[in-house]
Amino acid sequence: MPHETADGMSRRDALGLIGTGVAAAAFPTISSAAEDRPMTALTPAFAGQHQPKPLGFDPAKLKGLSEKLIRSHWENNYTGSVKTLNLIEGRLAAAMQDKDFPPIAYGGLKREELHRLGSVVLHEHYFDNLGGDGKTGGDIGKALSQVYGSTETWEAEFRRTAMSLAGGSGWCVLTYNAATGELRNQWAWDHMHGAVAGIPLLVLDMYEHSYHMDYGSAAAKYLDAFLANVKWEVVDRRFQQARRFSI
């Protein structure tokens, strides 16, 4: 039985209202979110029908990132993960029909499912937030200034987080947390170690395949080029959509 306050409100409801108030107070000058979007049709489990999402920009027109690099990244790493995710979903569907399928083998399939789904989602966010002029603005620009003191301070922390992965593998992701109402720069190791309830807003691939062809081991130069090509309109739209969710 949930505990109730004096006015009959459950403790959970009260905490929810408090959390909502804290999140709203964090961004007092930001415009209200757009109207709710219509419900998206649900996909059957293990359908194995994922399709690569086309690039939304001309890869020959990015500043400091070659067309060869972007196309190789999209065709080999991203598309490869899409194909593997479909394959894993097919194997999971077959395993579901086999009552004698070993749990340890099923656990391996579930780990690979998590790994590949994370790769697909993060790659799609990464490519979608490229193709811009790198200039912050909109509600997300206001929010970053409020939370970090300035967009320059936020960028310095984002860069530090990204460079902590240089020479290794992983992602640097600006997230909005639907449970806490916070903006955070986080790293996601192995495509799947982001914070619970963290919604990706700005996604940076720090695996070497995303920059080695152009920059070798000079990850900091790649980071400069990435930030110069961020399409902040996309990041801003994600932020406005994410703020409609709370847990």
PDB file of C-alpha atoms in Angstrom:
ATOM      1  CA  MET A   1       0.000   0.000   0.000  1.00  0.00           C
ATOM      2  CA  PRO A   2       1.581   3.356  -1.028  1.00  0.00           C
ATOM      3  CA  HIS A   3       1.952   5.967   1.755  1.00  0.00           C
ATOM      4  CA  GLU A   4      -0.395   8.949   1.418  1.00  0.00           C
ATOM      5  CA  THR A   5       0.069  12.606   2.275  1.00  0.00           C
ATOM      6  CA  ALA A   6      -2.493  14.591   4.286  1.00  0.00           C
ATOM      7  CA  ASP A   7      -4.432  15.510   1.136  1.00  0.00           C
ATOM      8  CA  GLY A   8      -4.683  11.915  -0.055  1.00  0.00           C
ATOM      9  CA  MET A   9      -1.824  12.104  -2.566  1.00  0.00           C
ATOM     10  CA  SER A  10       0.479   9.101  -2.649  1.00  0.00           C
ATOM     11  CA  ARG A  11       4.124   9.571  -1.691  1.00  0.00           C
ATOM     12  CA  ARG A  12       5.115   8.487  -5.209  1.00  0.00           C
ATOM     13  CA  ASP A  13       2.810  11.115  -6.754  1.00  0.00           C
ATOM     14  CA  ALA A  14       4.205  13.780  -4.432  1.00  0.00           C
ATOM     15  CA  LEU A  15       7.770  12.906  -5.313  1.00  0.00           C
ATOM     16  CA  GLY A  16       6.833  12.982  -8.987  1.00  0.00           C
ATOM     17  CA  LEU A  17       5.467  16.497  -8.637  1.00  0.00           C
ATOM     18  CA  ILE A  18       8.566  17.592  -6.742  1.00  0.00           C
ATOM     19  CA  GLY A  19      10.782  16.138  -9.466  1.00  0.00           C
ATOM     20  CA  THR A  20       8.761  17.892 -12.152  1.00  0.00           C
ATOM     21  CA  GLY A  21       9.101  21.184 -10.304  1.00  0.00           C
ATOM     22  CA  VAL A  22      12.850  20.793  -9.949  1.00  0.00           C
ATOM     23  CA  ALA A  23      13.247  19.985 -13.642  1.00  0.00           C
ATOM     24  CA  ALA A  24      11.122  22.997 -14.632  1.00  0.00           C
ATOM     25  CA  ALA A  25      13.062  25.299 -12.331  1.00  0.00           C
ATOM     26  CA  ALA A  26      16.308  24.211 -13.945  1.00  0.00           C
ATOM     27  CA  PHE A  27      15.289  25.744 -17.278  1.00  0.00           C
ATOM     28  CA  PRO A  28      13.072  28.755 -16.405  1.00  0.00           C
ATOM     29  CA  THR A  29      13.643  30.678 -19.647  1.00  0.00           C
ATOM     30  CA  ILE A  30      13.085  27.813 -22.056  1.00  0.00           C
ATOM     31  CA  SER A  31       9.961  27.700 -24.212  1.00  0.00           C
ATOM     32  CA  SER A  32       7.340  25.019 -23.517  1.00  0.00           C
ATOM     33  CA  ALA A  33       7.626  21.724 -25.398  1.00  0.00           C
ATOM     34  CA  ALA A  34       5.709  21.112 -28.608  1.00  0.00           C
ATOM     35  CA  GLU A  35       2.485  19.121 -28.644  1.00  0.00           C
ATOM     36  CA  ASP A  36       2.775  15.379 -28.182  1.00  0.00           C
ATOM     37  CA  ARG A  37       3.525  13.451 -31.325  1.00  0.00           C
ATOM     38  CA  PRO A  38       1.156  10.659 -32.422  1.00  0.00           C
ATOM     39  CA  MET A  39       1.897   7.184 -31.132  1.00  0.00           C
ATOM     40  CA  THR A  40       4.363   5.173 -33.223  1.00  0.00           C
ATOM     41  CA  ALA A  41       3.258   1.699 -34.257  1.00  0.00           C
ATOM     42  CA  LEU A  42       5.068  -1.006 -32.303  1.00  0.00           C
ATOM     43  CA  THR A  43       7.342  -3.431 -34.147  1.00  0.00           C
ATOM     44  CA  PRO A  44       6.904  -7.170 -33.462  1.00  0.00           C
ATOM     45  CA  ALA A  45       9.643  -8.668 -31.287  1.00  0.00           C
ATOM     46  CA  PHE A  46      12.646 -10.078 -33.155  1.00  0.00           C
ATOM     47  CA  ALA A  47      11.304  -8.949 -36.539  1.00  0.00           C
ATOM     48  CA  GLY A  48      14.818  -8.560 -37.967  1.00  0.00           C
ATOM     49  CA  GLN A  49      13.696  -5.882 -40.425  1.00  0.00           C
ATOM     50  CA  HIS A  50      15.914  -2.914 -39.566  1.00  0.00           C
ATOM     51  CA  GLN A  51      17.041  -0.887 -42.579  1.00  0.00           C
ATOM     52  CA  PRO A  52      20.044   1.479 -42.777  1.00  0.00           C
ATOM     53  CA  LYS A  53      18.991   5.116 -42.483  1.00  0.00           C
ATOM     54  CA  PRO A  54      20.334   7.259 -45.347  1.00  0.00           C
ATOM     55  CA  LEU A  55      22.668  10.149 -44.599  1.00  0.00           C
ATOM     56  CA  GLY A  56      20.777  13.409 -44.225  1.00  0.00           C
ATOM     57  CA  PHE A  57      23.614  15.564 -45.561  1.00  0.00           C
ATOM     58  CA  ASP A  58      26.152  15.655 -48.387  1.00  0.00           C
ATOM     59  CA  PRO A  59      29.297  14.002 -46.952  1.00  0.00           C
ATOM     60  CA  ALA A  60      31.438  15.878 -49.470  1.00  0.00           C
ATOM     61  CA  LYS A  61      30.507  19.195 -47.836  1.00  0.00           C
ATOM     62  CA  LEU A  62      31.563  18.601 -44.244  1.00  0.00           C
ATOM     63  CA  LYS A  63      34.410  20.710 -42.863  1.00  0.00           C
ATOM     64  CA  GLY A  64      37.451  18.661 -41.876  1.00  0.00           C
ATOM     65  CA  LEU A  65      35.791  15.245 -42.289  1.00  0.00           C
ATOM     66  CA  SER A  66      36.406  13.606 -45.647  1.00  0.00           C
ATOM     67  CA  GLU A  67      33.700  12.065 -47.791  1.00  0.00           C
ATOM     68  CA  LYS A  68      35.739   8.850 -47.882  1.00  0.00           C
ATOM     69  CA  LEU A  69      35.782   8.665 -44.084  1.00  0.00           C
ATOM     70  CA  ILE A  70      32.053   9.317 -43.686  1.00  0.00           C
ATOM     71  CA  ARG A  71      31.015   6.869 -46.396  1.00  0.00           C
ATOM     72  CA  SER A  72      33.295   4.141 -45.037  1.00  0.00           C
ATOM     73  CA  HIS A  73      31.938   4.714 -41.535  1.00  0.00           C
ATOM     74  CA  TRP A  74      28.325   4.585 -42.746  1.00  0.00           C
ATOM     75  CA  GLU A  75      28.715   1.647 -45.130  1.00  0.00           C
ATOM     76  CA  ASN A  76      30.963  -0.590 -43.046  1.00  0.00           C
ATOM     77  CA  ASN A  77      30.470   0.132 -39.348  1.00  0.00           C
ATOM     78  CA  TYR A  78      26.886   1.375 -39.174  1.00  0.00           C
ATOM     79  CA  THR A  79      25.376  -0.758 -41.936  1.00  0.00           C
ATOM     80  CA  GLY A  80      27.304  -3.741 -40.601  1.00  0.00           C
ATOM     81  CA  SER A  81      25.634  -3.295 -37.207  1.00  0.00           C
ATOM     82  CA  VAL A  82      22.192  -3.060 -38.840  1.00  0.00           C
ATOM     83  CA  LYS A  83      22.753  -6.354 -40.655  1.00  0.00           C
ATOM     84  CA  THR A  84      24.118  -8.064 -37.541  1.00  0.00           C
ATOM     85  CA  LEU A  85      21.187  -6.830 -35.429  1.00  0.00           C
ATOM     86  CA  ASN A  86      18.775  -8.389 -37.925  1.00  0.00           C
ATOM     87  CA  LEU A  87      20.756 -11.632 -37.803  1.00  0.00           C
ATOM     88  CA  ILE A  88      20.724 -11.727 -33.998  1.00  0.00           C
ATOM     89  CA  GLU A  89      16.987 -11.031 -33.892  1.00  0.00           C
ATOM     90  CA  GLY A  90      16.446 -13.954 -36.255  1.00  0.00           C
ATOM     91  CA  ARG A  91      18.450 -16.251 -33.991  1.00  0.00           C
ATOM     92  CA  LEU A  92      16.538 -15.038 -30.941  1.00  0.00           C
ATOM     93  CA  ALA A  93      13.253 -15.757 -32.700  1.00  0.00           C
ATOM     94  CA  ALA A  94      14.414 -19.305 -33.466  1.00  0.00           C
ATOM     95  CA  ALA A  95      15.709 -19.812 -29.916  1.00  0.00           C
ATOM     96  CA  MET A  96      12.326 -18.793 -28.502  1.00  0.00           C
ATOM     97  CA  GLN A  97      10.810 -21.789 -30.281  1.00  0.00           C
ATOM     98  CA  ASP A  98      13.382 -24.210 -28.849  1.00  0.00           C
ATOM     99  CA  LYS A  99      12.523 -25.130 -25.246  1.00  0.00           C
ATOM    100  CA  ASP A 100      15.891 -26.874 -24.871  1.00  0.00           C
ATOM    101  CA  PHE A 101      17.987 -23.895 -26.000  1.00  0.00           C
ATOM    102  CA  PRO A 102      20.768 -23.484 -23.372  1.00  0.00           C
ATOM    103  CA  PRO A 103      20.361 -20.412 -21.113  1.00  0.00           C
ATOM    104  CA  ILE A 104      24.086 -19.597 -21.369  1.00  0.00           C
ATOM    105  CA  ALA A 105      23.828 -19.458 -25.167  1.00  0.00           C
ATOM    106  CA  TYR A 106      20.661 -17.366 -24.943  1.00  0.00           C
ATOM    107  CA  GLY A 107      22.489 -14.956 -22.639  1.00  0.00           C
ATOM    108  CA  GLY A 108      25.178 -14.533 -25.292  1.00  0.00           C
ATOM    109  CA  LEU A 109      22.543 -13.671 -27.887  1.00  0.00           C
ATOM    110  CA  LYS A 110      20.933 -11.126 -25.550  1.00  0.00           C
ATOM    111  CA  ARG A 111      24.264  -9.441 -24.904  1.00  0.00           C
ATOM    112  CA  GLU A 112      24.937  -9.217 -28.630  1.00  0.00           C
ATOM    113  CA  GLU A 113      21.406  -7.868 -29.172  1.00  0.00           C
ATOM    114  CA  LEU A 114      22.110  -5.089 -26.659  1.00  0.00           C
ATOM    115  CA  HIS A 115      25.490  -4.360 -28.224  1.00  0.00           C
ATOM    116  CA  ARG A 116      24.188  -4.155 -31.795  1.00  0.00           C
ATOM    117  CA  LEU A 117      21.025  -2.206 -30.964  1.00  0.00           C
ATOM    118  CA  GLY A 118      23.139   0.355 -29.121  1.00  0.00           C
ATOM    119  CA  SER A 119      25.465   0.615 -32.102  1.00  0.00           C
ATOM    120  CA  VAL A 120      22.575   1.177 -34.531  1.00  0.00           C
ATOM    121  CA  VAL A 121      20.833   3.809 -32.398  1.00  0.00           C
ATOM    122  CA  LEU A 122      24.008   5.721 -31.533  1.00  0.00           C
ATOM    123  CA  HIS A 123      25.276   5.670 -35.126  1.00  0.00           C
ATOM    124  CA  GLU A 124      21.956   7.018 -36.382  1.00  0.00           C
ATOM    125  CA  HIS A 125      22.042   9.820 -33.829  1.00  0.00           C
ATOM    126  CA  TYR A 126      25.680  10.535 -34.715  1.00  0.00           C
ATOM    127  CA  PHE A 127      25.078  10.899 -38.446  1.00  0.00           C
ATOM    128  CA  ASP A 128      21.819  12.815 -37.915  1.00  0.00           C
ATOM    129  CA  ASN A 129      23.543  15.459 -35.768  1.00  0.00           C
ATOM    130  CA  LEU A 130      26.127  16.182 -38.502  1.00  0.00           C
ATOM    131  CA  GLY A 131      25.757  18.561 -41.438  1.00  0.00           C
ATOM    132  CA  GLY A 132      25.405  21.870 -39.598  1.00  0.00           C
ATOM    133  CA  ASP A 133      27.503  24.948 -38.927  1.00  0.00           C
ATOM    134  CA  GLY A 134      28.530  24.040 -35.371  1.00  0.00           C
ATOM    135  CA  LYS A 135      26.859  27.083 -33.780  1.00  0.00           C
ATOM    136  CA  THR A 136      24.880  26.413 -30.607  1.00  0.00           C
ATOM    137  CA  GLY A 137      21.487  28.000 -30.182  1.00  0.00           C
ATOM    138  CA  GLY A 138      17.831  27.414 -29.425  1.00  0.00           C
ATOM    139  CA  ASP A 139      16.508  26.003 -26.170  1.00  0.00           C
ATOM    140  CA  ILE A 140      19.454  23.632 -25.807  1.00  0.00           C
ATOM    141  CA  GLY A 141      21.900  26.526 -26.002  1.00  0.00           C
ATOM    142  CA  LYS A 142      20.017  28.350 -23.229  1.00  0.00           C
ATOM    143  CA  ALA A 143      19.870  25.191 -21.138  1.00  0.00           C
ATOM    144  CA  LEU A 144      23.587  24.462 -21.440  1.00  0.00           C
ATOM    145  CA  SER A 145      24.388  28.034 -20.413  1.00  0.00           C
ATOM    146  CA  GLN A 146      22.127  27.749 -17.372  1.00  0.00           C
ATOM    147  CA  VAL A 147      23.405  24.348 -16.278  1.00  0.00           C
ATOM    148  CA  TYR A 148      27.122  24.794 -16.970  1.00  0.00           C
ATOM    149  CA  GLY A 149      27.431  28.563 -16.660  1.00  0.00           C
ATOM    150  CA  SER A 150      28.174  29.004 -20.363  1.00  0.00           C
ATOM    151  CA  THR A 151      28.221  26.949 -23.545  1.00  0.00           C
ATOM    152  CA  GLU A 152      32.009  27.292 -23.536  1.00  0.00           C
ATOM    153  CA  THR A 153      32.208  25.601 -20.118  1.00  0.00           C
ATOM    154  CA  TRP A 154      29.881  22.839 -21.306  1.00  0.00           C
ATOM    155  CA  GLU A 155      32.037  22.327 -24.425  1.00  0.00           C
ATOM    156  CA  ALA A 156      35.210  22.094 -22.366  1.00  0.00           C
ATOM    157  CA  GLU A 157      33.644  19.334 -20.252  1.00  0.00           C
ATOM    158  CA  PHE A 158      32.313  17.564 -23.360  1.00  0.00           C
ATOM    159  CA  ARG A 159      35.790  17.657 -24.884  1.00  0.00           C
ATOM    160  CA  ARG A 160      37.375  16.315 -21.712  1.00  0.00           C
ATOM    161  CA  THR A 161      34.865  13.465 -21.595  1.00  0.00           C
ATOM    162  CA  ALA A 162      35.465  12.645 -25.258  1.00  0.00           C
ATOM    163  CA  MET A 163      39.240  12.716 -24.941  1.00  0.00           C
ATOM    164  CA  SER A 164      39.084  10.327 -21.998  1.00  0.00           C
ATOM    165  CA  LEU A 165      38.118   7.749 -24.638  1.00  0.00           C
ATOM    166  CA  ALA A 166      40.796   8.668 -27.182  1.00  0.00           C
ATOM    167  CA  GLY A 167      42.742   5.646 -28.366  1.00  0.00           C
ATOM    168  CA  GLY A 168      40.099   3.304 -26.998  1.00  0.00           C
ATOM    169  CA  SER A 169      36.483   2.718 -27.860  1.00  0.00           C
ATOM    170  CA  GLY A 170      33.225   4.302 -26.948  1.00  0.00           C
ATOM    171  CA  TRP A 171      30.907   7.253 -27.377  1.00  0.00           C
ATOM    172  CA  CYS A 172      30.627  10.696 -25.818  1.00  0.00           C
ATOM    173  CA  VAL A 173      26.974  11.651 -25.411  1.00  0.00           C
ATOM    174  CA  LEU A 174      25.193  14.748 -24.149  1.00  0.00           C
ATOM    175  CA  THR A 175      22.072  13.341 -22.502  1.00  0.00           C
ATOM    176  CA  TYR A 176      18.869  14.537 -20.901  1.00  0.00           C
ATOM    177  CA  ASN A 177      17.923  12.239 -18.040  1.00  0.00           C
ATOM    178  CA  ALA A 178      14.181  11.581 -17.909  1.00  0.00           C
ATOM    179  CA  ALA A 179      14.393  10.501 -14.260  1.00  0.00           C
ATOM    180  CA  THR A 180      16.397  13.416 -12.850  1.00  0.00           C
ATOM    181  CA  GLY A 181      15.748  16.215 -15.357  1.00  0.00           C
ATOM    182  CA  GLU A 182      19.489  16.783 -15.761  1.00  0.00           C
ATOM    183  CA  LEU A 183      21.773  17.471 -18.709  1.00  0.00           C
ATOM    184  CA  ARG A 184      24.996  15.467 -18.541  1.00  0.00           C
ATOM    185  CA  ASN A 185      27.968  14.623 -20.735  1.00  0.00           C
ATOM    186  CA  GLN A 186      28.533  10.888 -20.458  1.00  0.00           C
ATOM    187  CA  TRP A 187      30.559   8.197 -22.099  1.00  0.00           C
ATOM    188  CA  ALA A 188      29.005   4.984 -23.403  1.00  0.00           C
ATOM    189  CA  TRP A 189      31.501   2.140 -23.544  1.00  0.00           C
ATOM    190  CA  ASP A 190      30.919  -0.739 -25.971  1.00  0.00           C
ATOM    191  CA  HIS A 191      27.714   0.841 -27.375  1.00  0.00           C
ATOM    192  CA  MET A 192      25.716   0.043 -24.243  1.00  0.00           C
ATOM    193  CA  HIS A 193      26.881   1.667 -21.029  1.00  0.00           C
ATOM    194  CA  GLY A 194      24.882   4.866 -20.936  1.00  0.00           C
ATOM    195  CA  ALA A 195      23.042   5.945 -17.786  1.00  0.00           C
ATOM    196  CA  VAL A 196      19.572   4.556 -17.130  1.00  0.00           C
ATOM    197  CA  ALA A 197      16.908   7.014 -18.398  1.00  0.00           C
ATOM    198  CA  GLY A 198      19.503   9.025 -20.329  1.00  0.00           C
ATOM    199  CA  ILE A 199      18.081  10.266 -23.653  1.00  0.00           C
ATOM    200  CA  PRO A 200      20.815  11.039 -26.226  1.00  0.00           C
ATOM    201  CA  LEU A 201      20.843  14.601 -27.551  1.00  0.00           C
ATOM    202  CA  LEU A 202      24.320  15.033 -29.069  1.00  0.00           C
ATOM    203  CA  VAL A 203      26.242  11.890 -30.005  1.00  0.00           C
ATOM    204  CA  LEU A 204      29.959  11.673 -30.816  1.00  0.00           C
ATOM    205  CA  ASP A 205      31.571   8.435 -32.002  1.00  0.00           C
ATOM    206  CA  MET A 206      35.029   8.092 -30.446  1.00  0.00           C
ATOM    207  CA  TYR A 207      35.895   4.679 -31.879  1.00  0.00           C
ATOM    208  CA  GLU A 208      39.038   4.969 -33.999  1.00  0.00           C
ATOM    209  CA  HIS A 209      37.160   3.947 -37.137  1.00  0.00           C
ATOM    210  CA  SER A 210      35.345   7.302 -36.946  1.00  0.00           C
ATOM    211  CA  TYR A 211      38.524   9.360 -37.425  1.00  0.00           C
ATOM    212  CA  HIS A 212      41.666   7.281 -38.068  1.00  0.00           C
ATOM    213  CA  MET A 213      41.386   7.516 -41.862  1.00  0.00           C
ATOM    214  CA  ASP A 214      41.612  11.334 -41.680  1.00  0.00           C
ATOM    215  CA  TYR A 215      43.526  12.013 -38.484  1.00  0.00           C
ATOM    216  CA  GLY A 216      45.413   8.895 -37.460  1.00  0.00           C
ATOM    217  CA  SER A 217      45.745   9.034 -33.688  1.00  0.00           C
ATOM    218  CA  ALA A 218      45.099  12.807 -33.505  1.00  0.00           C
ATOM    219  CA  ALA A 219      41.714  12.448 -31.824  1.00  0.00           C
ATOM    220  CA  ALA A 220      41.638  16.083 -30.649  1.00  0.00           C
ATOM    221  CA  LYS A 221      41.710  17.327 -34.251  1.00  0.00           C
ATOM    222  CA  TYR A 222      38.838  15.009 -35.119  1.00  0.00           C
ATOM    223  CA  LEU A 223      36.914  16.410 -32.161  1.00  0.00           C
ATOM    224  CA  ASP A 224      37.477  19.946 -33.493  1.00  0.00           C
ATOM    225  CA  ALA A 225      36.114  18.892 -36.879  1.00  0.00           C
ATOM    226  CA  PHE A 226      33.112  17.141 -35.357  1.00  0.00           C
ATOM    227  CA  LEU A 227      32.071  20.168 -33.291  1.00  0.00           C
ATOM    228  CA  ALA A 228      32.428  22.421 -36.357  1.00  0.00           C
ATOM    229  CA  ASN A 229      29.853  20.260 -38.180  1.00  0.00           C
ATOM    230  CA  VAL A 230      27.232  19.745 -35.471  1.00  0.00           C
ATOM    231  CA  LYS A 231      23.685  20.451 -36.611  1.00  0.00           C
ATOM    232  CA  TRP A 232      22.386  22.062 -33.453  1.00  0.00           C
ATOM    233  CA  GLU A 233      18.855  22.349 -34.824  1.00  0.00           C
ATOM    234  CA  VAL A 234      18.646  18.557 -34.547  1.00  0.00           C
ATOM    235  CA  VAL A 235      20.085  18.568 -31.016  1.00  0.00           C
ATOM    236  CA  ASP A 236      17.606  21.273 -30.011  1.00  0.00           C
ATOM    237  CA  ARG A 237      14.669  19.285 -31.409  1.00  0.00           C
ATOM    238  CA  ARG A 238      15.775  16.178 -29.506  1.00  0.00           C
ATOM    239  CA  PHE A 239      16.020  18.244 -26.325  1.00  0.00           C
ATOM    240  CA  GLN A 240      12.518  19.658 -26.693  1.00  0.00           C
ATOM    241  CA  GLN A 241      11.135  16.181 -27.342  1.00  0.00           C
ATOM    242  CA  ALA A 242      13.079  14.620 -24.455  1.00  0.00           C
ATOM    243  CA  ARG A 243      11.735  17.134 -21.939  1.00  0.00           C
ATOM    244  CA  ARG A 244       8.235  15.761 -22.453  1.00  0.00           C
ATOM    245  CA  PHE A 245       9.301  12.490 -20.803  1.00  0.00           C
ATOM    246  CA  SER A 246       9.706  11.870 -17.098  1.00  0.00           C
ATOM    247  CA  ILE A 247      10.001   8.735 -15.012  1.00  0.00           C
TER     248      ILE A 247
END
